[in-house]
Amino acid sequence: MSILGNEVRRVEDPRMLTDGGTYVADIPLEGAAHVAFVRSPIAHARLLSVEVSEAQGMPGVLDVVTGDDLDLAPRPPMAGDTAMSRPLLAVGKVRFVGEAVAAVVAETVEQATDAAEAVWADYDPLPAVVDAETAADGPKLFDDAESNVSIALPPAVDLDFSECDVVITHRIVNSKIYASPIEGRVAAAAWGEDGRLTCWSSTQGSHTAQGAIASALGLDLSQVRVVIPDVGGGFGTKASPGAEECLLGWLARRVGRPVRWAETRTESLQSLGHSRAQFQTVTLGGTTEGRLTHYRLDMLADAGAYPGVGALLPTFTGLMAPGNYDIANVAWSATAVATSTAPVNAFRGAGRPEATAAIERAVDLFAAEIGMDPAEVRRRNFLSPDAFPLTTPTGAAYDSGDYRASLEAALEAADYEGLRAEQAARRERGDQQLLGIGLASYVEVTSPMGPVCTETGSLELRPDGTVLARTGATPFGQGHVTTLAMVVADTLGIDMDRIEMIHGDTDEIPSSDVTGGSRTAQIAGSALFDASEKLIEAARPLAAELLEAAAADVVLDAETGQFHVVGTPARSANWADVAAAATERVFVENDFEQHGATFPFGTHVAVVELDSDTGEVRLERLVAVDDAGNLLNPLLAHGQIHGGLAAGAAQALIEEVHYDPDGNLLTSNFADYGVVSSTELPSFEVHESVTPTPLNPLGAKGIGESGTVGSTPAVQNAVVDALSHLGIRHLDMPASPQKVWSAMESVS
């Protein structure tokens, strides 16, 4: 019986629960000094000077460095105007509160922190650029740029909505949020006697970090080793090391000692990066019978002070604009602008939740306009299962799907008809507690890193019969070691505890991609699946010698891990026998290529109760039906779904980053930023359907972000649904009591 598809507890957990994890801050570095950064208290200003003499004379201080001391080029943006490059320490200008203007290196954290407070900077304040909707014509953040516009992408086609019976247009805000990893950014750097730099990084891909650090310091890749130990959460915001992390190697060389740095929670909220932050205009047209024919999505993205991935995220939103629906005419446009706020990074879903939020709100608005149940509008417009594979009008090559099946399963699990009856009864009685039911059907793209997505995997049969596996995937809480070991164990027929997994070290792994886009199970899993098949082929001649048979006649029984001659299983050789017979290293390596992305999908149903006196919203139920193809480990998949549902519901209800008009961050700690906890959430009701992908041998799609993609609009739609009988058509996220109460007062 295959272990794949069964619930297997994480093999990582005993170590975490006993000895504890080994994070970057736990790495022993003899003689390591500590770094503290001096950060700007002003959002936008000329940086006239930085006075460091007092700090340099303080106890334990080894060095104080400003941007003028660096001989390093600024980091160019990922796309757009190169005038918007970012220096590792501010030079000439500061562009957001929290930007580093100096670095202090001292013997202890306390000494570095005290000295940082003694650094004085002279600022000439300039007007802040906080509002993305006016940023294009606002004061320029970069003097050499034409404007604050980073990227402007016009629609590929002009749509004519005049032939539509019904057209709705609405402005939607996809609010700015913070990823809230338990472990903030932590990094360390040390130079070896061989002249190589070793960096320990809490990021999501060792080779991605290696490339960023080497580029920032002007080094060859061979001069930099990156090691990623345990990571306390990433969610996309740690996809690549930031400016501070890239600077550590330079500081270590300057002081002649290893250095380490760990950001505080306030520093993290200020400068790790925020996410989402899209202003959307949806225009949806169709017939009075509920058929959708035209859809246009116009996006304005707040990319923050130094536009990077934040400027590119709208392209993912545009790609996924039509969602699950068979809409013949689709167009999108996107403009990304720089603002004097923290740079915007990817977060769980990275552009795809924004697309689903837009189309799912648009569908509900359309349904309300024509007086049709929102579930029925969805039914009438889903892409047909027999249409797959297909390419959408926006160029997404959908692999497989049965969208109506997920909707019907979710409606049944939630007792949709019963909920609607209860809602009608409450409204008839005039109950104080309003009931809202929200739907969201979604499709998202996983492993979206280009037309061909690759990952490396290798296996080595050790002399004692155990297997050493190497993977390019970098885990940061998902249970990758368990999932990948399951693939190897199932294929080779050995116990999982006889497999050791190595990851996150550029000296051990020849190549890797960033762990993101829900790619690991399908890409890294397939790489190790193929490597396992290769290891069987490499071991077959050795087993044949032991069995005194021709290699072509020897097979592996994957249930027992025994090699035997076809038809005669009584005489066999196991992996330990083969390992003992080997006279040279038994090693195989495999680079798996998946041609095309995969497209998980599902439907979420949210049920909220809304207090009509106070505006308080309580999420009572969240029913999720998700389809990610074949689930390798349902237990871990459900864990990923639960985390995603929590994140999505949090954005819809409570989480939002706030700045004042001067660019001061008002949500600079967890007392002010409403990070979600279990007290705000119900017990989720998780179900799945299975539609395998043909693109990889495991039939697996991604699952790490699906919960986030569908839950946000489901909860938002539920809140609006609770208020709809009052004449309220829309409410932007998050649905805070004040916002809900104000909306009710405006129509009373």
XYZ file of C-alpha atoms in Angstrom:
748
model
C 0.000 0.000 0.000
C 1.395 3.390 -0.990
C 2.219 5.799 1.801
C 1.384 8.695 -0.520
C -2.071 10.100 0.004
C -2.099 9.091 3.671
C -1.895 11.285 6.747
C 1.652 11.086 8.102
C 2.793 13.156 11.061
C 5.725 15.453 10.536
C 9.077 13.818 11.119
C 10.469 17.294 11.848
C 8.404 17.719 14.992
C 10.249 15.531 17.528
C 13.407 17.580 17.040
C 11.481 20.854 17.243
C 9.656 19.771 20.397
C 12.701 18.382 22.225
C 16.063 19.882 21.301
C 14.363 22.770 19.497
C 15.061 24.210 16.094
C 18.347 25.706 15.008
C 17.671 29.190 13.671
C 20.164 31.739 12.411
C 20.306 33.348 15.854
C 21.336 29.961 17.289
C 24.351 29.511 15.015
C 27.551 29.658 17.133
C 29.995 32.189 15.699
C 33.118 32.678 17.773
C 33.971 36.333 18.195
C 30.881 37.549 16.382
C 30.025 41.223 16.677
C 26.486 42.580 16.559
C 24.955 45.038 14.118
C 22.272 47.623 14.804
C 20.864 49.934 12.171
C 20.065 53.598 12.574
C 16.733 54.210 10.876
C 15.101 57.316 9.528
C 12.235 58.746 11.590
C 11.092 60.753 8.551
C 9.326 59.396 5.485
C 10.824 61.685 2.851
C 13.719 64.051 3.357
C 17.073 65.213 2.106
C 19.750 63.476 4.147
C 22.155 66.340 4.746
C 24.598 64.629 7.083
C 25.022 61.785 9.543
C 27.072 62.499 12.666
C 28.694 59.341 14.058
C 31.601 60.581 16.199
C 29.790 60.267 19.541
C 28.666 56.739 18.727
C 32.147 55.711 17.604
C 33.543 56.553 21.021
C 31.025 54.537 23.009
C 31.964 51.319 24.853
C 32.245 48.213 22.708
C 31.724 49.986 19.389
C 33.913 48.606 16.601
C 32.649 50.730 13.721
C 29.885 53.042 12.560
C 29.224 53.142 8.830
C 27.093 55.482 6.710
C 26.092 55.317 3.085
C 28.975 57.609 2.125
C 31.431 55.002 3.443
C 30.180 52.267 1.137
C 31.858 51.368 -2.124
C 28.838 49.346 -3.226
C 26.439 50.110 -6.058
C 22.727 50.542 -5.323
C 20.486 47.532 -5.922
C 18.518 48.036 -9.146
C 14.781 47.383 -9.230
C 13.510 44.080 -10.612
C 11.810 46.019 -13.401
C 11.002 49.574 -14.346
C 13.044 52.757 -13.996
C 16.625 52.098 -12.830
C 16.602 55.562 -11.244
C 14.613 53.865 -8.469
C 17.585 51.751 -7.351
C 18.101 51.238 -3.639
C 21.351 51.959 -1.786
C 22.222 49.562 1.022
C 22.353 52.574 3.330
C 20.557 55.792 2.446
C 22.540 58.348 0.485
C 21.243 61.833 -0.313
C 17.645 61.033 0.568
C 15.483 58.886 2.803
C 12.273 57.548 1.320
C 10.387 55.804 4.129
C 10.283 55.709 7.903
C 12.597 52.880 8.890
C 15.083 53.187 6.028
C 18.599 52.502 7.327
C 20.936 55.501 7.293
C 23.833 53.979 9.266
C 25.051 50.675 10.678
C 26.702 50.250 14.062
C 28.933 47.251 14.789
C 29.637 46.531 18.460
C 30.627 43.758 20.833
C 27.076 43.202 22.126
C 23.528 43.846 20.981
C 23.033 46.270 23.847
C 26.154 48.262 22.981
C 25.196 48.420 19.315
C 21.670 49.549 20.185
C 22.885 52.241 22.590
C 25.379 53.543 20.051
C 22.747 53.622 17.311
C 20.699 55.967 19.467
C 23.716 58.280 19.677
C 23.962 58.697 15.890
C 22.522 62.046 14.777
C 21.256 62.663 11.267
C 20.365 66.065 9.803
C 17.225 65.849 7.651
C 15.606 68.437 5.402
C 11.995 67.211 5.330
C 10.136 66.903 2.041
C 6.437 66.222 1.450
C 5.517 62.603 2.067
C 3.969 60.539 -0.716
C 1.633 58.201 1.142
C -1.465 58.027 -1.031
C -0.831 55.746 -4.007
C -3.808 57.194 -5.874
C -2.166 60.638 -6.029
C 1.467 59.471 -6.044
C 1.987 59.625 -9.813
C 1.712 63.422 -9.809
C 3.105 63.925 -6.314
C 6.552 65.072 -5.172
C 9.193 62.887 -6.814
C 10.920 60.399 -4.554
C 13.723 59.892 -7.069
C 15.123 63.058 -8.562
C 16.355 61.356 -11.736
C 13.078 59.575 -12.441
C 10.443 61.113 -14.661
C 7.786 60.577 -12.016
C 6.838 58.190 -9.226
C 5.432 55.731 -11.766
C 7.511 52.563 -11.779
C 5.622 50.517 -14.362
C 2.627 51.364 -16.558
C 1.038 48.545 -18.539
C -1.909 49.511 -20.772
C -4.652 47.018 -21.634
C -3.826 44.666 -24.498
C -7.268 45.228 -26.031
C -10.024 47.798 -25.745
C -13.330 46.310 -24.684
C -16.685 47.564 -25.923
C -19.268 47.142 -23.178
C -22.055 48.721 -25.231
C -23.402 45.336 -26.309
C -23.912 44.223 -22.679
C -27.383 44.267 -21.125
C -25.917 44.968 -17.700
C -22.632 46.611 -16.702
C -21.369 47.179 -13.172
C -18.310 49.258 -12.286
C -16.826 49.572 -8.837
C -13.666 50.668 -7.067
C -12.179 48.037 -4.742
C -9.310 48.418 -2.268
C -7.148 45.379 -1.588
C -5.708 46.557 1.697
C -2.047 46.717 2.694
C -1.012 44.018 5.162
C 2.071 42.650 6.939
C 3.104 38.992 6.778
C 3.785 38.641 10.527
C 6.410 35.852 10.487
C 7.157 34.658 14.007
C 10.854 35.045 13.244
C 11.757 38.361 11.690
C 14.784 38.818 9.490
C 17.926 37.357 11.045
C 21.283 37.018 9.332
C 24.969 36.451 10.003
C 28.142 36.639 7.924
C 31.719 35.440 8.331
C 34.783 35.342 6.062
C 36.788 32.149 5.970
C 40.526 31.702 5.665
C 39.945 30.663 2.054
C 38.598 34.114 1.275
C 35.022 32.924 0.911
C 32.065 34.581 2.581
C 29.571 32.392 4.422
C 26.163 33.894 5.130
C 23.466 32.391 7.314
C 20.106 33.643 6.195
C 16.461 33.325 7.236
C 15.226 33.363 3.667
C 13.334 31.126 1.242
C 16.043 29.939 -1.119
C 19.782 29.513 -0.677
C 20.791 30.150 -4.278
C 18.453 33.110 -4.572
C 20.080 34.571 -1.464
C 23.534 33.732 -2.802
C 22.798 35.600 -6.019
C 21.444 38.663 -4.219
C 24.346 38.882 -1.763
C 27.034 38.276 -4.376
C 25.490 40.891 -6.672
C 25.209 43.475 -3.885
C 28.834 42.970 -2.816
C 30.285 42.642 -6.308
C 31.440 39.060 -5.736
C 31.406 35.934 -7.881
C 28.874 33.321 -6.836
C 31.743 30.961 -6.011
C 32.916 33.408 -3.345
C 29.646 33.212 -1.384
C 28.180 30.296 0.516
C 24.649 30.620 1.907
C 23.297 28.350 4.612
C 19.619 28.433 5.570
C 18.900 26.604 8.838
C 15.417 26.439 10.357
C 13.231 29.387 9.411
C 10.403 30.741 11.516
C 8.048 31.629 8.698
C 8.481 33.447 5.426
C 5.205 33.691 3.480
C 6.922 35.326 0.496
C 8.302 38.361 2.294
C 11.575 36.490 2.891
C 11.917 35.374 -0.717
C 15.220 37.233 -0.977
C 17.537 38.948 1.529
C 17.000 42.640 2.096
C 19.471 45.495 1.954
C 20.497 45.064 5.583
C 21.278 41.366 5.150
C 23.288 41.984 2.003
C 25.429 44.533 3.836
C 26.577 42.180 6.593
C 29.351 40.572 4.533
C 30.828 44.006 3.800
C 30.686 44.928 7.499
C 32.283 41.621 8.517
C 35.206 42.242 6.199
C 35.614 45.823 7.425
C 35.789 44.886 11.128
C 37.622 41.612 10.502
C 35.135 39.570 12.487
C 31.899 37.665 11.960
C 28.790 39.795 12.423
C 25.169 38.994 13.136
C 21.914 40.939 13.077
C 18.318 40.326 14.133
C 15.572 42.845 13.548
C 13.097 43.835 16.248
C 9.355 43.519 15.656
C 9.037 47.259 15.107
C 11.912 47.178 12.627
C 10.197 44.296 10.886
C 6.892 46.135 10.649
C 8.723 49.198 9.350
C 11.056 47.655 6.829
C 10.559 43.942 6.135
C 7.961 44.972 3.574
C 4.201 45.041 3.250
C 1.928 43.266 0.809
C -1.205 43.445 -1.370
C -1.867 47.244 -1.586
C -3.861 47.392 -4.804
C -6.518 49.864 -5.817
C -8.739 48.155 -8.378
C -11.522 49.233 -10.679
C -13.660 46.340 -11.887
C -16.024 46.584 -14.833
C -18.132 43.515 -15.518
C -20.767 43.179 -18.211
C -23.186 40.517 -19.335
C -26.800 39.583 -19.902
C -29.871 39.806 -17.709
C -29.876 35.999 -17.698
C -26.613 36.025 -15.766
C -24.147 35.318 -18.559
C -20.834 37.183 -18.167
C -19.344 38.409 -21.437
C -16.962 41.308 -20.720
C -14.547 41.994 -17.869
C -11.949 44.688 -17.363
C -9.658 45.063 -14.363
C -7.647 48.253 -13.911
C -5.044 48.172 -11.156
C -3.029 50.774 -9.327
C -0.358 49.127 -7.193
C 1.422 50.783 -4.292
C 4.972 49.447 -4.697
C 6.425 51.336 -1.744
C 9.612 53.347 -1.578
C 11.791 51.102 -3.729
C 9.628 49.308 -6.295
C 10.707 45.702 -6.556
C 8.488 42.664 -6.679
C 5.616 44.915 -5.634
C 5.696 46.526 -9.062
C 5.485 43.125 -10.762
C 2.690 41.563 -8.700
C -0.077 43.146 -10.810
C 1.091 41.044 -13.762
C 0.108 37.908 -11.822
C -3.188 39.586 -10.960
C -3.777 40.349 -14.626
C -2.870 36.817 -15.677
C -5.509 35.391 -13.329
C -8.083 38.143 -13.888
C -10.927 36.024 -15.351
C -10.720 33.462 -12.556
C -12.875 30.368 -13.029
C -15.123 31.938 -15.601
C -15.747 31.534 -19.310
C -15.671 35.232 -20.170
C -14.911 35.837 -23.837
C -13.663 39.413 -23.547
C -11.135 40.241 -20.834
C -8.614 43.057 -20.484
C -6.486 44.478 -17.718
C -4.169 47.390 -17.085
C -1.690 48.071 -14.309
C 0.247 51.006 -12.967
C 2.717 50.665 -10.097
C 3.848 53.740 -8.204
C 6.513 54.504 -5.647
C 5.360 55.910 -2.315
C 7.213 56.954 0.822
C 6.166 53.783 2.631
C 7.905 50.451 3.151
C 8.595 48.521 -0.068
C 5.850 46.084 -1.024
C 6.794 42.399 -1.200
C 5.080 39.160 -2.073
C 2.820 37.539 0.488
C 1.043 34.184 0.408
C -0.497 34.148 -3.057
C 1.484 37.078 -4.497
C -0.924 38.703 -6.930
C -3.355 35.828 -7.231
C -5.471 36.671 -4.140
C -5.839 40.178 -5.546
C -7.211 38.760 -8.800
C -9.716 36.539 -7.007
C -10.786 39.340 -4.692
C -11.533 41.528 -7.707
C -13.486 39.055 -9.836
C -15.379 37.550 -6.893
C -16.539 40.934 -5.657
C -17.450 41.826 -9.248
C -19.535 38.661 -9.656
C -21.430 39.387 -6.442
C -22.033 42.984 -7.536
C -23.288 41.727 -10.895
C -25.553 39.161 -9.242
C -27.065 41.855 -7.005
C -27.607 44.100 -10.014
C -29.663 41.480 -11.883
C -31.330 40.067 -8.765
C -29.879 36.568 -9.105
C -28.386 34.358 -6.395
C -24.574 34.666 -6.549
C -24.188 30.879 -6.578
C -26.342 30.657 -9.697
C -24.330 33.331 -11.522
C -21.224 31.290 -10.837
C -22.839 28.077 -12.081
C -23.812 29.699 -15.360
C -20.323 30.958 -16.111
C -17.814 28.341 -14.954
C -15.434 26.919 -17.512
C -16.545 23.420 -18.498
C -14.432 20.446 -17.320
C -14.234 19.130 -20.873
C -12.658 22.390 -22.054
C -9.330 21.631 -20.337
C -6.519 22.124 -21.087
C -7.252 25.646 -22.253
C -5.722 29.081 -22.483
C -7.659 32.002 -21.040
C -7.981 35.395 -22.761
C -5.204 36.661 -20.473
C -2.804 33.884 -21.498
C -3.041 31.502 -18.520
C -2.694 27.862 -19.652
C -5.083 26.075 -17.284
C -4.220 22.387 -16.953
C -7.313 20.781 -15.398
C -10.357 21.678 -13.368
C -13.956 20.999 -12.399
C -15.084 24.253 -10.880
C -18.783 23.506 -10.557
C -18.063 20.340 -8.597
C -16.176 22.335 -5.959
C -19.005 24.869 -5.730
C -21.687 22.220 -5.289
C -19.609 20.381 -2.686
C -19.067 23.583 -0.707
C -22.739 24.578 -0.873
C -23.791 21.148 0.342
C -21.232 21.085 3.149
C -22.350 24.519 4.320
C -26.093 23.785 3.917
C -26.425 26.846 1.723
C -30.197 26.595 1.335
C -30.624 26.303 5.081
C -28.405 29.337 5.643
C -30.418 31.409 3.176
C -33.634 30.389 4.926
C -32.190 31.364 8.315
C -31.018 34.698 6.879
C -34.493 35.455 5.533
C -36.083 34.551 8.864
C -33.756 36.848 10.801
C -34.461 39.717 8.460
C -38.179 39.123 8.782
C -37.895 39.197 12.586
C -35.629 42.258 12.567
C -32.914 40.463 14.535
C -30.016 42.480 15.869
C -27.598 39.764 14.736
C -27.470 39.925 10.947
C -26.439 36.809 9.043
C -24.177 37.024 6.008
C -23.241 34.252 3.584
C -20.329 34.786 1.243
C -19.081 32.694 -1.658
C -15.793 32.756 -3.497
C -14.762 30.359 -6.226
C -11.124 30.649 -7.122
C -8.459 29.322 -9.400
C -4.840 30.147 -8.764
C -1.523 29.468 -10.427
C 1.175 27.464 -8.639
C 4.765 26.948 -9.677
C 4.448 30.090 -11.806
C 8.178 30.807 -12.220
C 8.218 30.872 -16.015
C 7.257 28.515 -18.841
C 9.599 25.838 -17.452
C 9.928 25.344 -13.706
C 12.889 23.300 -12.475
C 14.286 21.893 -9.272
C 17.138 19.606 -8.407
C 17.070 16.449 -6.331
C 19.703 13.810 -5.641
C 19.946 10.548 -3.723
C 22.918 8.693 -2.331
C 22.808 5.120 -1.061
C 25.076 5.019 1.962
C 27.031 1.923 3.061
C 24.563 1.125 5.858
C 21.630 1.064 3.441
C 20.229 4.438 4.460
C 19.597 7.121 1.864
C 20.879 10.686 1.833
C 18.522 12.946 -0.101
C 19.316 16.466 -1.248
C 16.645 18.888 -2.384
C 16.645 22.414 -3.662
C 13.456 23.166 -1.753
C 13.849 25.275 1.386
C 11.326 24.555 4.155
C 10.107 27.234 6.513
C 7.381 25.452 8.424
C 5.451 23.561 5.746
C 6.659 20.026 6.536
C 8.747 19.613 3.377
C 11.082 17.063 4.926
C 8.151 14.777 5.691
C 6.481 15.201 2.301
C 9.646 14.688 0.290
C 10.781 11.752 2.419
C 7.393 10.158 1.773
C 7.997 10.353 -1.990
C 11.413 8.709 -1.678
C 10.256 6.091 0.839
C 7.242 5.159 -1.258
C 9.274 4.740 -4.436
C 12.217 2.871 -2.882
C 10.197 0.820 -0.406
C 12.178 1.870 2.664
C 11.159 3.388 5.976
C 11.104 7.161 6.214
C 13.454 7.098 9.209
C 16.163 5.668 6.935
C 16.150 8.833 4.818
C 18.135 11.932 5.731
C 17.208 15.158 3.938
C 19.692 17.963 3.219
C 18.569 21.378 1.992
C 19.378 25.063 2.189
C 23.153 25.011 1.624
C 24.756 26.208 -1.604
C 27.798 24.016 -0.956
C 25.601 20.920 -0.693
C 22.962 21.674 -3.327
C 24.168 22.512 -6.847
C 21.158 24.675 -7.699
C 17.767 25.664 -6.363
C 14.912 28.043 -6.905
C 13.146 30.086 -4.279
C 10.555 28.180 -2.295
C 7.438 30.069 -3.264
C 4.432 29.859 -5.497
C 3.368 26.588 -3.828
C 5.867 24.690 -5.941
C 7.597 22.224 -3.637
C 5.384 19.118 -3.713
C 4.973 19.186 -7.468
C 8.473 20.272 -8.531
C 10.860 19.186 -5.755
C 8.688 16.128 -5.111
C 8.831 15.127 -8.770
C 12.592 15.724 -8.838
C 13.066 13.261 -5.987
C 10.543 10.851 -7.485
C 12.552 10.736 -10.709
C 15.790 10.520 -8.710
C 14.334 7.542 -6.847
C 13.580 5.808 -10.128
C 17.163 6.485 -11.210
C 18.521 5.090 -7.949
C 16.562 1.899 -8.529
C 18.133 1.622 -11.977
C 21.597 2.273 -10.537
C 21.067 -0.409 -7.880
C 19.570 -3.006 -10.210
C 22.929 -4.352 -11.567
C 24.272 -4.674 -8.006
C 21.167 -6.549 -6.919
C 21.420 -8.750 -10.020
C 24.961 -9.789 -9.052
C 23.771 -10.731 -5.576
C 20.894 -12.732 -7.052
C 23.077 -14.222 -9.786
C 20.632 -13.037 -12.436
C 20.507 -10.726 -15.403
C 19.812 -7.113 -14.484
C 16.894 -7.003 -16.912
C 15.203 -9.781 -14.930
C 15.460 -8.030 -11.553
C 12.660 -5.852 -10.176
C 12.100 -3.921 -6.962
C 9.080 -4.657 -4.825
C 8.291 -1.110 -3.675
C 6.123 -2.369 -0.814
C 8.927 -4.335 0.834
C 12.060 -2.680 -0.526
C 13.297 -6.060 -1.817
C 14.918 -6.717 -5.184
C 14.079 -10.095 -6.696
C 13.968 -11.918 -9.986
C 10.664 -11.567 -11.784
C 8.337 -14.342 -10.624
C 10.594 -15.607 -7.822
C 10.249 -13.248 -4.827
C 11.364 -15.915 -2.330
C 15.012 -15.049 -2.925
C 15.692 -11.340 -2.563
C 18.179 -8.613 -1.698
C 17.299 -5.446 0.186
C 18.831 -1.973 0.007
C 21.300 -2.747 2.809
C 22.500 -5.800 0.871
C 22.964 -3.703 -2.243
C 24.805 -0.985 -0.316
C 27.167 -3.509 1.223
C 27.943 -4.980 -2.192
C 28.736 -1.613 -3.795
C 32.407 -0.905 -4.431
C 31.903 2.736 -5.344
C 29.526 5.544 -4.510
C 25.921 4.898 -5.532
C 24.681 8.406 -6.339
C 22.106 9.807 -8.717
C 21.100 13.370 -9.476
C 18.050 14.648 -11.256
C 16.860 18.013 -12.497
C 13.127 17.884 -12.978
C 11.456 20.217 -15.455
C 7.751 20.963 -15.425
C 6.564 22.605 -18.609
C 3.815 24.923 -17.530
C 2.219 25.941 -14.262
C -0.563 24.127 -12.463
C -3.872 25.678 -11.459
C -5.473 24.569 -8.170
C -9.029 25.708 -7.543
C -11.869 25.544 -5.082
C -14.815 27.239 -3.453
C -15.042 28.765 0.008
C -18.239 29.620 1.891
C -18.051 32.086 4.770
C -20.784 32.673 7.336
C -20.645 35.796 9.495
C -22.808 37.292 12.215
C -22.889 41.077 12.309
C -24.101 43.076 15.282
C -26.317 45.811 13.866
C -25.862 47.970 16.994
C -22.055 47.954 17.165
C -20.865 46.869 13.693
C -18.904 43.979 15.162
C -18.401 41.083 12.728
C -17.818 37.522 13.913
C -16.751 34.820 11.519
C -18.942 31.874 12.533
C -18.047 29.330 9.839
C -15.594 28.983 6.984
C -16.192 25.987 4.709
C -13.434 25.263 2.191
C -13.397 22.814 -0.695
C -9.946 22.895 -2.295
C -8.589 20.902 -5.214
C -4.805 20.642 -5.505
C -4.664 17.452 -7.521
C -3.237 14.437 -5.718
C -2.467 15.248 -2.088
C 0.785 13.603 -1.035
C 0.015 14.073 2.665
C -3.540 15.247 3.450
C -2.610 16.052 7.058
C 0.010 18.577 6.007
C -2.148 19.843 3.141
C -4.955 20.576 5.587
C -2.492 22.410 7.803
C -1.511 24.612 4.886
C -5.175 25.254 4.089
C -5.932 26.183 7.705
C -3.069 28.676 7.754
C -4.170 30.174 4.461
C -7.787 30.484 5.587
C -6.655 32.303 8.717
C -4.524 34.738 6.735
C -7.262 35.447 4.229
C -9.955 35.920 6.837
C -7.622 38.205 8.790
C -7.204 40.542 5.833
C -10.946 40.655 5.287
C -11.751 41.436 8.920
C -8.953 42.987 10.972
C -5.469 43.307 9.475
C -4.334 46.514 7.791
C -1.155 48.588 7.737
C -1.805 52.278 8.459
C 0.345 55.354 7.814
C -0.514 58.916 8.747
C -0.355 61.664 6.081
C 3.276 62.384 7.003
C 4.318 58.790 6.357
C 4.597 57.703 9.973
C 3.741 54.044 10.492
C 0.839 53.870 12.951
C 0.823 50.072 13.141
C 4.383 49.560 14.316
C 3.809 46.738 16.810
C 1.344 43.953 17.554
C -0.548 46.205 19.951
C -1.513 48.421 17.018
C -1.412 45.991 14.101
C -4.311 43.556 14.392
C -2.498 40.293 13.750
C -5.037 37.496 13.834
C -5.190 34.899 16.592
C -7.324 31.836 17.243
C -9.801 33.867 19.304
C -11.000 35.655 16.149
C -11.440 32.481 14.117
C -13.801 29.509 14.084
C -12.781 25.901 13.591
C -12.453 25.619 9.826
C -14.384 23.001 7.857
C -11.991 21.618 5.273
C -12.904 19.325 2.380
C -11.158 18.423 -0.829
C -11.775 17.220 -4.329
C -9.078 15.673 -6.515
C -8.397 16.657 -10.116
C -4.820 15.535 -10.906
C -2.573 17.553 -13.175
C -0.986 15.859 -16.167
C 2.130 18.040 -15.892
C 4.109 16.027 -13.337
C 4.369 12.334 -12.412
C 2.797 12.868 -8.996
C -0.332 14.557 -10.348
C 0.152 17.210 -7.653
C -0.633 20.898 -7.688
C 0.283 23.471 -5.045
C -1.700 23.909 -1.821
C 0.266 26.414 0.295
C -1.590 29.528 -0.836
C -5.023 28.282 -1.894
C -6.630 28.981 1.461
C -5.537 32.607 1.285
C -6.761 33.061 -2.269
C -10.350 31.992 -1.689
C -11.084 32.969 1.894
C -10.576 36.733 1.681
C -13.334 37.463 -0.858
C -15.586 34.811 0.693
C -15.472 36.613 4.050
C -15.726 40.058 2.447
C -18.717 38.924 0.386
C -20.327 37.557 3.548
C -20.027 40.916 5.299
C -21.541 42.760 2.340
C -24.258 40.106 2.088
C -25.199 40.676 5.726
C -25.710 44.370 4.929
C -27.189 44.044 1.449
C -30.837 44.330 2.525
C -29.970 47.765 3.918
C -28.901 48.950 0.460
C -25.144 48.624 1.056
C -23.497 47.309 -2.117
C -19.844 47.182 -1.102
C -17.482 47.550 1.841
C -13.718 47.598 1.480
C -11.460 45.454 3.633
C -10.963 45.152 6.529
C -14.526 45.088 7.857
C -13.763 46.792 11.152
C -16.650 47.586 13.513
C -16.174 51.307 12.913
C -16.289 50.863 9.125
C -19.352 48.617 9.289
C -21.168 50.871 11.756
C -20.417 53.954 9.639
C -21.769 52.232 6.539
C -24.996 51.358 8.349
C -25.334 54.896 9.679
C -24.917 56.333 6.181
C -27.994 54.488 4.920
C -30.156 54.745 8.053
